[in-house]
Amino acid sequence: LVQEDLNIGNNLVDMYIKCGLFMEALEVFDTLPARNSVSWNALISGYVEYKHEEAAVECFTKMKLKGISPDAVTFVCILKACGNLGAKNKGIEIHAEMSRKGLLENDLVLANSLLDMYAKCGALAAAHKLFDKLPAHDIFSCNSLIAGYAQLGEFENVFRIFDRMVGEGITPGWITFLIVLNTCSRSGFFNKSKMYLEAMMETYGIIPMPEHHACIVDNLSCMGQIYEAIWMIKKLPFSIYGAT
């Protein structure tokens, strides 16, 4: 039945991949009489999800050698793999392929995936250039750029992009604030961290998670204000270290 119905075969591959059963997925994949982009996407996305990025890139190469054209789902997955691997050169190659096909002009999801790849690879000049070219920004594009600058320790750019984000009317999320608060902790800006935590709660109505409070406590500790840090920990209704 699997050999007769590609949809059933693809669903089986996808099911096994999502269960982490890669050998079983490959066995079904190898028995398929024909394979389409859905078949390959199931393998590629599964490998990326389970942190087997090298295998994902290998599948992407084999897919194209077999004459199957990657679609938007394929590109989103393989760009994530490149970002996780830090494979900037492979990402540049994929960027060129997407540009040739005109896929970036009206697809913000693909553009965000490309931006995130560059940011994770530390290619912030390329990421920022792409960011400035986007016809519109959303929380994902902003978070990617902010996280990229934070990763490189370019703290002023983190705050600059955050301000630009708010200025464009994009509402920051809890991840945005976690990146910014962590940046404040690493750079020793305690007053800024208090300002961002207050804005998070009062302006945007986001309830801080343990990770947000941990940034404030770490900031206090780095400043040598151990007693203040201990006092803050005791005041919280949950544990910020080892919380479940």
CSV table of C-alpha atoms in Angstrom, one decimal, residues 11-238:
chain,number,residue,atom,x,y,z
A,11,ASN,CA,2.8,10.5,6.1
A,12,LEU,CA,4.5,7.4,7.4
A,13,VAL,CA,8.0,9.0,6.9
A,14,ASP,CA,6.8,12.2,8.7
A,15,MET,CA,5.3,10.1,11.6
A,16,TYR,CA,8.4,8.1,12.1
A,17,ILE,CA,10.6,11.3,12.0
A,18,LYS,CA,8.5,13.1,14.5
A,19,CYS,CA,8.8,10.1,16.8
A,20,GLY,CA,12.6,10.2,16.5
A,21,LEU,CA,12.6,6.8,14.6
A,22,PHE,CA,15.0,7.8,11.8
A,23,MET,CA,16.0,4.3,10.7
A,24,GLU,CA,12.3,3.3,10.3
A,25,ALA,CA,11.7,6.6,8.4
A,26,LEU,CA,14.5,5.9,6.0
A,27,GLU,CA,13.3,2.4,5.4
A,28,VAL,CA,9.9,3.7,4.3
A,29,PHE,CA,11.5,6.6,2.4
A,30,ASP,CA,13.7,4.0,0.4
A,31,THR,CA,10.6,2.0,-0.5
A,32,LEU,CA,8.8,4.9,-2.1
A,33,PRO,CA,8.4,4.4,-5.8
A,34,ALA,CA,8.7,8.2,-6.3
A,35,ARG,CA,9.6,11.1,-4.0
A,36,ASN,CA,8.4,14.6,-4.1
A,37,SER,CA,9.3,17.7,-2.1
A,38,VAL,CA,7.0,16.6,0.7
A,39,SER,CA,9.0,13.4,1.1
A,40,TRP,CA,12.3,15.2,1.3
A,41,ASN,CA,11.0,18.0,3.5
A,42,ALA,CA,9.8,15.4,6.1
A,43,LEU,CA,13.4,14.1,6.4
A,44,ILE,CA,15.1,17.5,6.3
A,45,SER,CA,12.8,19.1,8.9
A,46,GLY,CA,13.1,16.1,11.1
A,47,TYR,CA,16.8,16.1,11.0
A,48,VAL,CA,16.8,19.8,11.9
A,49,GLU,CA,14.3,19.4,14.7
A,50,TYR,CA,16.5,16.6,16.3
A,51,LYS,CA,19.7,18.6,15.8
A,52,HIS,CA,21.2,16.5,13.0
A,53,GLU,CA,21.9,19.5,10.9
A,54,GLU,CA,24.7,17.9,8.9
A,55,ALA,CA,22.3,15.1,7.8
A,56,ALA,CA,19.8,17.8,6.8
A,57,VAL,CA,22.3,19.5,4.6
A,58,GLU,CA,23.2,16.2,3.0
A,59,CYS,CA,19.5,15.5,2.3
A,60,PHE,CA,19.1,18.9,0.8
A,61,THR,CA,22.0,18.2,-1.6
A,62,LYS,CA,20.6,14.8,-2.5
A,63,MET,CA,17.2,16.2,-3.1
A,64,LYS,CA,18.5,18.6,-5.7
A,65,LEU,CA,20.7,16.0,-7.4
A,66,LYS,CA,17.5,13.9,-7.8
A,67,GLY,CA,15.9,16.8,-9.7
A,68,ILE,CA,13.4,17.8,-6.9
A,69,SER,CA,13.1,21.5,-6.7
A,70,PRO,CA,13.2,22.9,-3.1
A,71,ASP,CA,10.1,24.8,-2.0
A,72,ALA,CA,9.5,27.4,0.7
A,73,VAL,CA,9.3,24.8,3.5
A,74,THR,CA,12.6,23.3,2.3
A,75,PHE,CA,14.4,26.6,2.4
A,76,VAL,CA,13.1,27.5,5.8
A,77,CYS,CA,14.4,24.2,7.2
A,78,ILE,CA,17.8,24.3,5.5
A,79,LEU,CA,18.4,27.9,6.5
A,80,LYS,CA,17.7,26.9,10.1
A,81,ALA,CA,20.2,24.1,9.7
A,82,CYS,CA,22.9,26.4,8.3
A,83,GLY,CA,22.3,28.9,11.2
A,84,ASN,CA,22.6,26.2,13.8
A,85,LEU,CA,25.8,24.9,12.2
A,86,GLY,CA,27.3,28.4,11.6
A,87,ALA,CA,27.6,27.4,7.9
A,88,LYS,CA,27.6,30.9,6.5
A,89,ASN,CA,29.1,29.9,3.1
A,90,LYS,CA,26.3,27.3,2.5
A,91,GLY,CA,23.8,29.9,3.7
A,92,ILE,CA,25.1,32.4,1.1
A,93,GLU,CA,24.8,29.8,-1.6
A,94,ILE,CA,21.2,29.2,-0.6
A,95,HIS,CA,20.5,32.9,-0.5
A,96,ALA,CA,21.8,33.2,-4.1
A,97,GLU,CA,19.5,30.3,-5.2
A,98,MET,CA,16.5,31.9,-3.5
A,99,SER,CA,17.2,35.3,-5.1
A,100,ARG,CA,17.5,33.7,-8.6
A,101,LYS,CA,14.1,32.2,-8.1
A,102,GLY,CA,12.6,35.5,-6.8
A,103,LEU,CA,11.4,33.9,-3.6
A,104,LEU,CA,12.4,36.7,-1.2
A,105,GLU,CA,10.4,39.5,-2.7
A,106,ASN,CA,7.0,38.8,-1.1
A,107,ASP,CA,7.7,36.1,1.5
A,108,LEU,CA,8.5,37.6,4.9
A,109,VAL,CA,8.8,34.1,6.5
A,110,LEU,CA,11.6,33.2,4.0
A,111,ALA,CA,13.3,36.6,4.5
A,112,ASN,CA,13.2,36.2,8.3
A,113,SER,CA,14.7,32.7,8.0
A,114,LEU,CA,17.5,34.1,5.9
A,115,LEU,CA,18.1,37.0,8.3
A,116,ASP,CA,18.1,34.6,11.3
A,117,MET,CA,20.7,32.4,9.5
A,118,TYR,CA,23.0,35.3,9.0
A,119,ALA,CA,22.6,36.5,12.5
A,120,LYS,CA,23.3,33.1,14.0
A,121,CYS,CA,26.4,32.8,11.8
A,122,GLY,CA,27.6,36.2,13.2
A,123,ALA,CA,27.3,37.9,9.8
A,124,LEU,CA,25.5,40.9,11.2
A,125,ALA,CA,26.4,43.2,8.4
A,126,ALA,CA,24.6,40.9,6.0
A,127,ALA,CA,21.7,40.4,8.4
A,128,HIS,CA,21.3,44.2,9.0
A,129,LYS,CA,21.4,44.9,5.3
A,130,LEU,CA,18.7,42.4,4.7
A,131,PHE,CA,16.7,43.8,7.6
A,132,ASP,CA,16.8,47.3,6.1
A,133,LYS,CA,15.7,46.0,2.7
A,134,LEU,CA,12.6,44.3,4.1
A,135,PRO,CA,9.3,46.0,3.1
A,136,ALA,CA,8.0,45.4,6.7
A,137,HIS,CA,9.4,44.0,9.9
A,138,ASP,CA,7.8,41.8,12.5
A,139,ILE,CA,8.8,40.4,15.9
A,140,PHE,CA,10.7,37.6,14.4
A,141,SER,CA,12.9,39.7,12.2
A,142,CYS,CA,13.6,42.1,15.1
A,143,ASN,CA,14.3,39.3,17.6
A,144,SER,CA,16.8,37.7,15.2
A,145,LEU,CA,18.7,40.8,14.7
A,146,ILE,CA,18.7,41.7,18.4
A,147,ALA,CA,19.8,38.2,19.3
A,148,GLY,CA,22.6,38.4,16.7
A,149,TYR,CA,24.0,41.6,18.1
A,150,ALA,CA,23.7,40.3,21.7
A,151,GLN,CA,25.6,37.2,20.7
A,152,LEU,CA,28.5,39.3,19.4
A,153,GLY,CA,28.4,41.6,22.5
A,154,GLU,CA,27.4,44.6,20.4
A,155,PHE,CA,25.2,45.9,23.3
A,156,GLU,CA,24.4,49.4,21.9
A,157,ASN,CA,23.0,47.9,18.7
A,158,VAL,CA,20.8,45.6,20.8
A,159,PHE,CA,19.2,48.6,22.5
A,160,ARG,CA,19.1,50.5,19.2
A,161,ILE,CA,17.2,47.8,17.3
A,162,PHE,CA,14.8,47.4,20.3
A,163,ASP,CA,14.0,51.1,20.2
A,164,ARG,CA,13.5,51.0,16.4
A,165,MET,CA,11.2,48.0,16.9
A,166,VAL,CA,9.1,49.9,19.4
A,167,GLY,CA,9.2,53.0,17.2
A,168,GLU,CA,7.7,51.0,14.3
A,169,GLY,CA,4.8,49.9,16.5
A,170,ILE,CA,6.0,46.2,16.8
A,171,THR,CA,5.2,44.8,20.2
A,172,PRO,CA,8.1,43.1,22.0
A,173,GLY,CA,7.5,39.6,23.3
A,174,TRP,CA,8.9,37.8,26.3
A,175,ILE,CA,11.8,36.5,24.2
A,176,THR,CA,12.7,40.0,23.2
A,177,PHE,CA,12.8,41.2,26.8
A,178,LEU,CA,14.8,38.1,27.8
A,179,ILE,CA,17.5,39.0,25.2
A,180,VAL,CA,17.5,42.6,26.3
A,181,LEU,CA,17.6,41.9,30.0
A,182,ASN,CA,20.4,39.4,29.5
A,183,THR,CA,22.3,42.1,27.5
A,184,CYS,CA,21.8,44.5,30.4
A,185,SER,CA,23.2,41.8,32.8
A,186,ARG,CA,26.3,41.2,30.6
A,187,SER,CA,27.0,44.9,30.1
A,188,GLY,CA,26.3,45.9,33.8
A,189,PHE,CA,23.4,48.2,33.0
A,190,PHE,CA,21.4,47.7,36.1
A,191,ASN,CA,19.2,50.8,35.8
A,192,LYS,CA,18.4,49.8,32.2
A,193,SER,CA,17.4,46.4,33.3
A,194,LYS,CA,15.0,47.8,35.8
A,195,MET,CA,13.5,50.1,33.2
A,196,TYR,CA,13.0,47.2,30.7
A,197,LEU,CA,11.5,45.0,33.4
A,198,GLU,CA,9.0,47.7,34.4
A,199,ALA,CA,8.1,48.4,30.7
A,200,MET,CA,7.6,44.7,30.2
A,201,MET,CA,5.1,44.5,33.0
A,202,GLU,CA,3.4,47.9,32.9
A,203,THR,CA,3.4,48.8,29.2
A,204,TYR,CA,3.1,45.5,27.6
A,205,GLY,CA,1.4,43.4,30.3
A,206,ILE,CA,3.9,40.6,30.1
A,207,ILE,CA,4.3,38.6,33.3
A,208,PRO,CA,8.1,38.0,33.9
A,209,MET,CA,9.2,34.4,33.8
A,210,PRO,CA,11.9,33.1,36.1
A,211,GLU,CA,14.5,33.6,33.4
A,212,HIS,CA,13.7,37.4,33.3
A,213,HIS,CA,14.2,37.7,37.0
A,214,ALA,CA,17.4,35.6,36.8
A,215,CYS,CA,18.9,38.3,34.6
A,216,ILE,CA,18.2,41.0,37.2
A,217,VAL,CA,19.7,38.8,40.0
A,218,ASP,CA,22.8,38.1,37.9
A,219,ASN,CA,23.2,41.8,37.2
A,220,LEU,CA,23.0,42.5,40.9
A,221,SER,CA,25.5,39.8,41.7
A,222,CYS,CA,28.0,41.0,39.0
A,223,MET,CA,27.8,44.4,40.6
A,224,GLY,CA,28.7,42.9,44.0
A,225,GLN,CA,25.3,43.6,45.5
A,226,ILE,CA,24.9,40.1,46.8
A,227,TYR,CA,22.5,40.9,49.7
A,228,GLU,CA,20.2,42.8,47.3
A,229,ALA,CA,20.3,39.7,45.0
A,230,ILE,CA,19.5,37.4,47.8
A,231,TRP,CA,16.7,39.7,49.0
A,232,MET,CA,15.2,39.7,45.5
A,233,ILE,CA,15.3,35.9,45.2
A,234,LYS,CA,13.6,35.5,48.6
A,235,LYS,CA,10.9,37.9,47.5
A,236,LEU,CA,10.0,35.9,44.4
A,237,PRO,CA,7.0,33.5,44.5
A,238,PHE,CA,9.1,30.9,42.6
